[in-house]
Structures are given as structure tokens and as C-alpha cells.
Amino acid sequence: MSEAMHAIEPAGVAPEEIPRVYARLAPIYDVWARLTESRARELAAAHVRDGEDVLEVAVGTGLAFEEVVRANPNGRTEGVDLTAPMLARARRKVAHVPGAHALQLGDARALPFPDAAFDLVLNSYMLDLVPESDFPLVLGEFRRVLRPSGRLVLVNMAELPPRLRATFVWLYRRAPRLLGGCRPVALAPFVERAGFRIQRRDVVTQLGVPSELILATAR
Ligand SMILES: C[S@@+](CC[C@H](N)C(=O)[O-])C[C@H]1O[C@@H](n2cnc3c(N)ncnc32)[C@H](O)[C@@H]1O
């Protein structure tokens, strides 16, 4: 990591507000998300191996989910999200994509799946909006639903260059909903503490916005 790590900003959007905030963002979400994050999502979806049981947590409007289902025509792909209007858009994107898939309302803090049900769990741009105090609970849920040989792929907003960071933090503290509640998070220590071994970390920058990809395996 080239940028110095800072303390994580307190989450600007409370968990109970998330469905309301994202219901409002849903109609315009894909514009910003494609412009600044499409490359990171592609790299995350490249970790799918056809024939596996795959779970994407917080599918949003389905930008990555669609790629994941396409990459897994002989497997099973499940997805959950907390916000019904985001999920409705994801449903439309995959309606005609071949391959077994299912989408449902669900909370990353209490996943509606049994233990050891998946080979791969993907989660993009969600932990960067939830409170730091929820990281252990959420990562513990990812660990619980993964098989012992399972892989976890996380994508989140990474540390910003110093000048951009100062402006971003200024805006985030005043208008976090405008930014979808997302702020830079350094997740590696939390991932390790949750019982994963980190295999790879990459930073991809698109239109000046850096995203960190973490590939981890259950230890
Ligand atoms: C910034 S969007 C990211 C969506 C998608 N992963 C992507 O890359 O475009 C954040 C999404 O996380 C969802 N979300 C936030 N907290 C959640 C939770 N605890 N459980 C499930 N989904 C959650 C929101 O409803 C929203 O759709």
C-alpha cells in the first residue's frame, strides 16, 4: 500500500437508514458505479470458477452479480441485499441469463444460509459503508457460510491520495448520503482477525477513485 493508512471515518449512514438511502440512489446508481468501479468488479468476478456454489452479499443493482452468473453457468449463484429497489434492478439484469441463480432480501449481519454452503463469497462496496463495529460480525458470517476450502473476495473504496482525502472527508462528514455512505476502509487486519488468510491485495484506480481488492482463504 503506497498511501498512509488513516483511522476509518465513523460511518455517516446508520445501518437502519441504509435501505432508505439506497432506495433513493437506485435509479442513478449504475452511472457512478460503472464510471468509477467497473474494472474492480470485473476483477472480482474473474475469481469465479464455473460449477461452484457462489454467494454475492450486497448485490446492489446486480452489476457484478450479472457477471458472476454468466461466469458460473454450471454452478449455483445466490445473492442478497438489504434494499428491495436495488434488488429489483438486479433481478431484471439476470432475468434471462442462463445458470441457476436466486436473489433475496437478506442482511450480511445474519445471512439466511446454513454453515459451509459456499465455495466463494463476494462482497463489493458494502463494508465501506457499514460501521467499523459491525466488521467482525459481517466477516464472521462470511467465514461461517464458506466451506473450509472457500475463498472470499472483497472490494471496497481504498485509501485516497492526501489532497483528495482531505476534500472527501470534509464532504463525507457533511453529506455522507450523497456519497452513498461509502468511505475509504483498510480491511486487511479485520479480515485476518476473522480467521482468513489474505492471498492477494490489489488497488485499482478508475477516474481517480481507488478500490482495494482482497482475495482471502479460510485458514
Ligand atoms: C454501494 S452499494 C454496492 C452494491 C454492489 N455490491 C456493487 O458493487 O455495485 C451498497 C449496497 O450494500 C447494501 N447493503 C448495505 N448494508 C447491507 C447489509 N448489512 N446486508 C446486505 N446488504 C447491505 C445496500 O443495500 C446497497 O445495495
mmCIF file of C-alpha atoms and ligand atoms in Angstrom:
data_model
loop_
_atom_site.group_PDB
_atom_site.id
_atom_site.type_symbol
_atom_site.label_atom_id
_atom_site.label_comp_id
_atom_site.label_asym_id
_atom_site.label_seq_id
_atom_site.Cartn_x
_atom_site.Cartn_y
_atom_site.Cartn_z
ATOM 1 C CA MET A 1 0.000 0.000 0.000
ATOM 2 C CA SER A 2 1.506 3.282 -1.069
ATOM 3 C CA GLU A 3 -0.827 5.619 0.846
ATOM 4 C CA ALA A 4 -0.535 6.043 4.603
ATOM 5 C CA MET A 5 -3.384 4.361 6.461
ATOM 6 C CA HIS A 6 -5.727 6.589 8.424
ATOM 7 C CA ALA A 7 -8.281 5.778 11.087
ATOM 8 C CA ILE A 8 -11.555 4.733 9.473
ATOM 9 C CA GLU A 9 -14.112 7.553 9.438
ATOM 10 C CA PRO A 10 -17.233 6.770 11.518
ATOM 11 C CA ALA A 11 -19.995 5.528 9.177
ATOM 12 C CA GLY A 12 -22.036 8.511 8.020
ATOM 13 C CA VAL A 13 -25.206 6.498 7.321
ATOM 14 C CA ALA A 14 -26.682 4.438 10.171
ATOM 15 C CA PRO A 15 -27.469 0.774 9.331
ATOM 16 C CA GLU A 16 -31.217 1.329 9.778
ATOM 17 C CA GLU A 17 -31.076 4.203 7.239
ATOM 18 C CA ILE A 18 -29.336 2.159 4.502
ATOM 19 C CA PRO A 19 -32.464 0.782 2.760
ATOM 20 C CA ARG A 20 -33.995 4.278 2.582
ATOM 21 C CA VAL A 21 -30.787 5.895 1.282
ATOM 22 C CA TYR A 22 -30.227 3.178 -1.350
ATOM 23 C CA ALA A 23 -33.876 3.109 -2.415
ATOM 24 C CA ARG A 24 -33.349 6.747 -3.401
ATOM 25 C CA LEU A 25 -29.991 6.098 -5.102
ATOM 26 C CA ALA A 26 -31.168 3.011 -7.022
ATOM 27 C CA PRO A 27 -32.345 4.793 -10.231
ATOM 28 C CA ILE A 28 -28.994 6.605 -10.696
ATOM 29 C CA TYR A 29 -26.661 4.124 -9.022
ATOM 30 C CA ASP A 30 -25.277 2.436 -12.150
ATOM 31 C CA VAL A 31 -23.962 5.632 -13.719
ATOM 32 C CA TRP A 32 -21.432 6.415 -10.980
ATOM 33 C CA ALA A 33 -20.773 2.758 -10.225
ATOM 34 C CA ARG A 34 -19.885 1.968 -13.846
ATOM 35 C CA LEU A 35 -17.713 5.051 -14.286
ATOM 36 C CA THR A 36 -15.536 4.546 -11.232
ATOM 37 C CA GLU A 37 -15.780 0.859 -10.257
ATOM 38 C CA SER A 38 -16.420 -1.358 -13.295
ATOM 39 C CA ARG A 39 -12.799 -2.561 -13.561
ATOM 40 C CA ALA A 40 -12.678 -3.658 -9.905
ATOM 41 C CA ARG A 41 -15.955 -5.573 -10.298
ATOM 42 C CA GLU A 42 -14.622 -7.349 -13.401
ATOM 43 C CA LEU A 43 -11.503 -8.405 -11.492
ATOM 44 C CA ALA A 44 -13.638 -9.664 -8.605
ATOM 45 C CA ALA A 45 -15.894 -11.685 -10.934
ATOM 46 C CA ALA A 46 -12.788 -13.229 -12.535
ATOM 47 C CA HIS A 47 -12.359 -15.277 -9.336
ATOM 48 C CA VAL A 48 -15.489 -17.307 -10.144
ATOM 49 C CA ARG A 49 -14.836 -20.903 -11.239
ATOM 50 C CA ASP A 50 -17.676 -22.427 -13.217
ATOM 51 C CA GLY A 51 -19.598 -25.125 -11.346
ATOM 52 C CA GLU A 52 -19.176 -23.676 -7.849
ATOM 53 C CA ASP A 53 -21.651 -22.558 -5.200
ATOM 54 C CA VAL A 54 -21.217 -18.789 -5.129
ATOM 55 C CA LEU A 55 -22.775 -16.149 -2.874
ATOM 56 C CA GLU A 56 -22.680 -12.425 -3.510
ATOM 57 C CA VAL A 57 -23.599 -10.371 -0.454
ATOM 58 C CA ALA A 58 -24.998 -6.861 -1.159
ATOM 59 C CA VAL A 59 -25.598 -7.367 -4.877
ATOM 60 C CA GLY A 60 -26.998 -3.841 -5.220
ATOM 61 C CA THR A 61 -28.330 -3.354 -8.761
ATOM 62 C CA GLY A 62 -26.561 -6.530 -9.899
ATOM 63 C CA LEU A 63 -23.581 -5.035 -11.746
ATOM 64 C CA ALA A 64 -21.236 -7.777 -10.500
ATOM 65 C CA PHE A 65 -23.982 -10.368 -9.973
ATOM 66 C CA GLU A 66 -24.741 -10.462 -13.688
ATOM 67 C CA GLU A 67 -21.045 -11.116 -14.485
ATOM 68 C CA VAL A 68 -20.867 -13.767 -11.773
ATOM 69 C CA VAL A 69 -23.934 -15.652 -13.055
ATOM 70 C CA ARG A 70 -22.545 -15.529 -16.618
ATOM 71 C CA ALA A 71 -19.217 -16.942 -15.374
ATOM 72 C CA ASN A 72 -20.965 -19.763 -13.467
ATOM 73 C CA PRO A 73 -23.462 -21.373 -15.915
ATOM 74 C CA ASN A 74 -22.968 -24.846 -14.402
ATOM 75 C CA GLY A 75 -22.969 -23.765 -10.771
ATOM 76 C CA ARG A 76 -25.353 -22.077 -8.359
ATOM 77 C CA THR A 77 -25.202 -18.345 -7.676
ATOM 78 C CA GLU A 78 -27.086 -16.774 -4.773
ATOM 79 C CA GLY A 79 -27.351 -13.110 -3.934
ATOM 80 C CA VAL A 80 -28.733 -10.991 -1.099
ATOM 81 C CA ASP A 81 -29.216 -7.301 -0.443
ATOM 82 C CA LEU A 82 -30.863 -5.182 2.236
ATOM 83 C CA THR A 83 -32.623 -2.786 -0.192
ATOM 84 C CA ALA A 84 -35.612 -4.003 -2.232
ATOM 85 C CA PRO A 85 -35.374 -1.425 -5.082
ATOM 86 C CA MET A 86 -31.661 -2.279 -5.624
ATOM 87 C CA LEU A 87 -32.554 -5.992 -5.657
ATOM 88 C CA ALA A 88 -35.380 -5.370 -8.152
ATOM 89 C CA ARG A 89 -32.841 -3.924 -10.594
ATOM 90 C CA ALA A 90 -30.510 -6.877 -10.064
ATOM 91 C CA ARG A 91 -33.406 -9.258 -10.811
ATOM 92 C CA ARG A 92 -34.042 -7.520 -14.127
ATOM 93 C CA LYS A 93 -30.357 -7.752 -15.127
ATOM 94 C CA VAL A 94 -30.204 -11.544 -14.677
ATOM 95 C CA ALA A 95 -33.764 -12.457 -15.696
ATOM 96 C CA HIS A 96 -32.614 -14.025 -18.974
ATOM 97 C CA VAL A 97 -29.089 -15.090 -18.042
ATOM 98 C CA PRO A 98 -28.675 -18.883 -18.098
ATOM 99 C CA GLY A 99 -27.470 -20.656 -14.951
ATOM 100 C CA ALA A 100 -29.074 -21.429 -11.584
ATOM 101 C CA HIS A 101 -29.393 -18.252 -9.586
ATOM 102 C CA ALA A 102 -31.552 -16.751 -6.858
ATOM 103 C CA LEU A 103 -31.844 -13.329 -5.262
ATOM 104 C CA GLN A 104 -33.453 -12.484 -1.929
ATOM 105 C CA LEU A 105 -33.625 -9.769 0.699
ATOM 106 C CA GLY A 106 -31.002 -10.514 3.323
ATOM 107 C CA ASP A 107 -28.677 -8.930 5.849
ATOM 108 C CA ALA A 108 -24.914 -9.511 5.827
ATOM 109 C CA ARG A 109 -25.048 -9.495 9.650
ATOM 110 C CA ALA A 110 -27.292 -12.592 9.713
ATOM 111 C CA LEU A 111 -27.018 -14.398 6.386
ATOM 112 C CA PRO A 112 -30.006 -16.627 5.550
ATOM 113 C CA PHE A 113 -27.831 -19.657 4.678
ATOM 114 C CA PRO A 114 -26.509 -22.701 6.552
ATOM 115 C CA ASP A 115 -22.857 -23.131 7.548
ATOM 116 C CA ALA A 116 -20.316 -24.176 4.895
ATOM 117 C CA ALA A 117 -22.735 -23.711 1.971
ATOM 118 C CA PHE A 118 -20.460 -21.841 -0.485
ATOM 119 C CA ASP A 119 -17.126 -22.142 -2.296
ATOM 120 C CA LEU A 120 -16.858 -18.411 -2.923
ATOM 121 C CA VAL A 121 -18.288 -15.334 -1.203
ATOM 122 C CA LEU A 122 -18.076 -11.989 -3.000
ATOM 123 C CA ASN A 123 -18.821 -8.638 -1.398
ATOM 124 C CA SER A 124 -18.194 -5.289 -3.046
ATOM 125 C CA TYR A 125 -18.589 -1.736 -1.765
ATOM 126 C CA MET A 126 -20.584 -2.712 1.316
ATOM 127 C CA LEU A 127 -18.105 -2.851 4.200
ATOM 128 C CA ASP A 128 -17.024 0.665 3.227
ATOM 129 C CA LEU A 129 -20.433 1.919 4.269
ATOM 130 C CA VAL A 130 -21.166 -0.130 7.402
ATOM 131 C CA PRO A 131 -19.927 0.845 10.894
ATOM 132 C CA GLU A 132 -16.483 -0.474 11.814
ATOM 133 C CA SER A 133 -18.055 -2.117 14.887
ATOM 134 C CA ASP A 134 -20.015 -4.416 12.509
ATOM 135 C CA PHE A 135 -16.931 -5.631 10.572
ATOM 136 C CA PRO A 136 -16.251 -8.638 12.870
ATOM 137 C CA LEU A 137 -19.904 -9.747 12.769
ATOM 138 C CA VAL A 138 -20.130 -9.474 8.964
ATOM 139 C CA LEU A 139 -16.753 -11.132 8.305
ATOM 140 C CA GLY A 140 -17.717 -13.847 10.794
ATOM 141 C CA GLU A 141 -20.863 -14.504 8.748
ATOM 142 C CA PHE A 142 -18.788 -14.746 5.537
ATOM 143 C CA ARG A 143 -16.488 -17.239 7.301
ATOM 144 C CA ARG A 144 -19.444 -19.268 8.613
ATOM 145 C CA VAL A 145 -21.126 -19.783 5.224
ATOM 146 C CA LEU A 146 -17.848 -20.633 3.438
ATOM 147 C CA ARG A 147 -16.590 -24.216 3.152
ATOM 148 C CA PRO A 148 -13.191 -24.896 4.755
ATOM 149 C CA SER A 149 -11.583 -24.617 1.289
ATOM 150 C CA GLY A 150 -13.619 -21.486 0.483
ATOM 151 C CA ARG A 151 -12.471 -18.140 -0.902
ATOM 152 C CA LEU A 152 -13.557 -14.615 -0.018
ATOM 153 C CA VAL A 153 -13.294 -11.678 -2.434
ATOM 154 C CA LEU A 154 -13.813 -8.177 -1.040
ATOM 155 C CA VAL A 155 -13.839 -4.915 -2.998
ATOM 156 C CA ASN A 156 -14.006 -1.570 -1.222
ATOM 157 C CA MET A 157 -13.009 2.052 -1.517
ATOM 158 C CA ALA A 158 -9.283 2.256 -0.737
ATOM 159 C CA GLU A 159 -7.221 4.975 0.890
ATOM 160 C CA LEU A 160 -7.239 8.208 -1.117
ATOM 161 C CA PRO A 161 -4.240 10.385 -2.012
ATOM 162 C CA PRO A 162 -3.758 13.017 0.764
ATOM 163 C CA ARG A 163 -5.254 16.055 -1.009
ATOM 164 C CA LEU A 164 -8.270 14.203 -2.333
ATOM 165 C CA ARG A 165 -8.731 12.596 1.076
ATOM 166 C CA ALA A 166 -8.989 15.955 2.836
ATOM 167 C CA THR A 167 -11.721 17.130 0.424
ATOM 168 C CA PHE A 168 -13.504 13.783 0.547
ATOM 169 C CA VAL A 169 -13.538 13.668 4.358
ATOM 170 C CA TRP A 170 -14.788 17.260 4.506
ATOM 171 C CA LEU A 171 -17.696 16.350 2.207
ATOM 172 C CA TYR A 172 -18.316 12.949 3.832
ATOM 173 C CA ARG A 173 -18.736 14.494 7.281
ATOM 174 C CA ARG A 174 -21.296 16.973 5.925
ATOM 175 C CA ALA A 175 -23.184 14.958 3.301
ATOM 176 C CA PRO A 176 -22.488 11.222 3.671
ATOM 177 C CA ARG A 177 -25.755 10.233 1.938
ATOM 178 C CA LEU A 178 -24.593 11.998 -1.219
ATOM 179 C CA LEU A 179 -21.641 9.563 -1.268
ATOM 180 C CA GLY A 180 -23.844 6.548 -0.576
ATOM 181 C CA GLY A 181 -22.296 6.410 2.897
ATOM 182 C CA CYS A 182 -19.052 4.973 1.448
ATOM 183 C CA ARG A 183 -15.632 5.996 2.769
ATOM 184 C CA PRO A 184 -12.110 4.502 2.467
ATOM 185 C CA VAL A 185 -11.540 1.421 4.654
ATOM 186 C CA ALA A 186 -8.371 -0.570 5.347
ATOM 187 C CA LEU A 187 -9.822 -4.030 5.843
ATOM 188 C CA ALA A 188 -6.821 -6.369 5.891
ATOM 189 C CA PRO A 189 -6.402 -6.515 9.706
ATOM 190 C CA PHE A 190 -10.112 -7.197 10.191
ATOM 191 C CA VAL A 191 -10.055 -9.949 7.553
ATOM 192 C CA GLU A 192 -7.119 -11.671 9.271
ATOM 193 C CA ARG A 193 -8.701 -11.343 12.713
ATOM 194 C CA ALA A 194 -11.858 -13.004 11.350
ATOM 195 C CA GLY A 195 -9.875 -16.168 10.592
ATOM 196 C CA PHE A 196 -8.920 -15.656 6.941
ATOM 197 C CA ARG A 197 -5.517 -15.805 5.283
ATOM 198 C CA ILE A 198 -5.006 -12.986 2.767
ATOM 199 C CA GLN A 199 -3.711 -14.320 -0.553
ATOM 200 C CA ARG A 200 -3.694 -11.123 -2.597
ATOM 201 C CA ARG A 201 -4.334 -7.400 -2.302
ATOM 202 C CA ASP A 202 -4.605 -5.123 -5.332
ATOM 203 C CA VAL A 203 -5.573 -1.484 -5.761
ATOM 204 C CA VAL A 204 -7.350 -0.479 -8.982
ATOM 205 C CA THR A 205 -7.908 3.224 -9.677
ATOM 206 C CA GLN A 206 -10.617 4.356 -12.080
ATOM 207 C CA LEU A 207 -11.354 8.042 -12.711
ATOM 208 C CA GLY A 208 -9.219 8.854 -9.648
ATOM 209 C CA VAL A 209 -11.229 6.603 -7.291
ATOM 210 C CA PRO A 210 -9.128 3.767 -5.811
ATOM 211 C CA SER A 211 -10.661 0.380 -4.956
ATOM 212 C CA GLU A 212 -8.918 -2.350 -2.971
ATOM 213 C CA LEU A 213 -9.498 -5.990 -3.873
ATOM 214 C CA ILE A 214 -8.710 -8.602 -1.240
ATOM 215 C CA LEU A 215 -8.634 -12.319 -2.001
ATOM 216 C CA ALA A 216 -8.589 -14.408 1.186
ATOM 217 C CA THR A 217 -8.983 -18.065 2.037
ATOM 218 C CA ALA A 218 -10.455 -19.647 5.111
ATOM 219 C CA ARG A 219 -7.462 -20.616 7.323
HETATM 220 C C1 LIG B 1 -22.530 0.805 -2.663
HETATM 221 S S1 LIG B 1 -23.775 -0.409 -2.931
HETATM 222 C C2 LIG B 1 -22.816 -1.752 -3.627
HETATM 223 C C3 LIG B 1 -23.656 -2.674 -4.476
HETATM 224 C C4 LIG B 1 -22.897 -3.703 -5.284
HETATM 225 N N1 LIG B 1 -22.177 -4.625 -4.448
HETATM 226 C C5 LIG B 1 -21.959 -3.030 -6.268
HETATM 227 O O1 LIG B 1 -20.765 -3.314 -6.252
HETATM 228 O O2 LIG B 1 -22.452 -2.230 -7.080
HETATM 229 C C6 LIG B 1 -24.084 -0.958 -1.298
HETATM 230 C C7 LIG B 1 -25.171 -1.997 -1.196
HETATM 231 O O3 LIG B 1 -24.999 -2.658 0.055
HETATM 232 C C8 LIG B 1 -26.275 -2.967 0.546
HETATM 233 N N2 LIG B 1 -26.131 -3.238 1.977
HETATM 234 C C9 LIG B 1 -25.699 -2.378 2.929
HETATM 235 N N3 LIG B 1 -25.663 -2.988 4.131
HETATM 236 C C10 LIG B 1 -26.060 -4.268 3.923
HETATM 237 C C11 LIG B 1 -26.216 -5.388 4.765
HETATM 238 N N4 LIG B 1 -25.988 -5.322 6.086
HETATM 239 N N5 LIG B 1 -26.627 -6.548 4.226
HETATM 240 C C12 LIG B 1 -26.894 -6.641 2.893
HETATM 241 N N6 LIG B 1 -26.757 -5.609 2.046
HETATM 242 C C13 LIG B 1 -26.346 -4.432 2.553
HETATM 243 C C14 LIG B 1 -27.105 -1.762 0.174
HETATM 244 O O4 LIG B 1 -28.496 -2.044 0.216
HETATM 245 C C15 LIG B 1 -26.591 -1.455 -1.217
HETATM 246 O O5 LIG B 1 -27.337 -2.109 -2.215
#
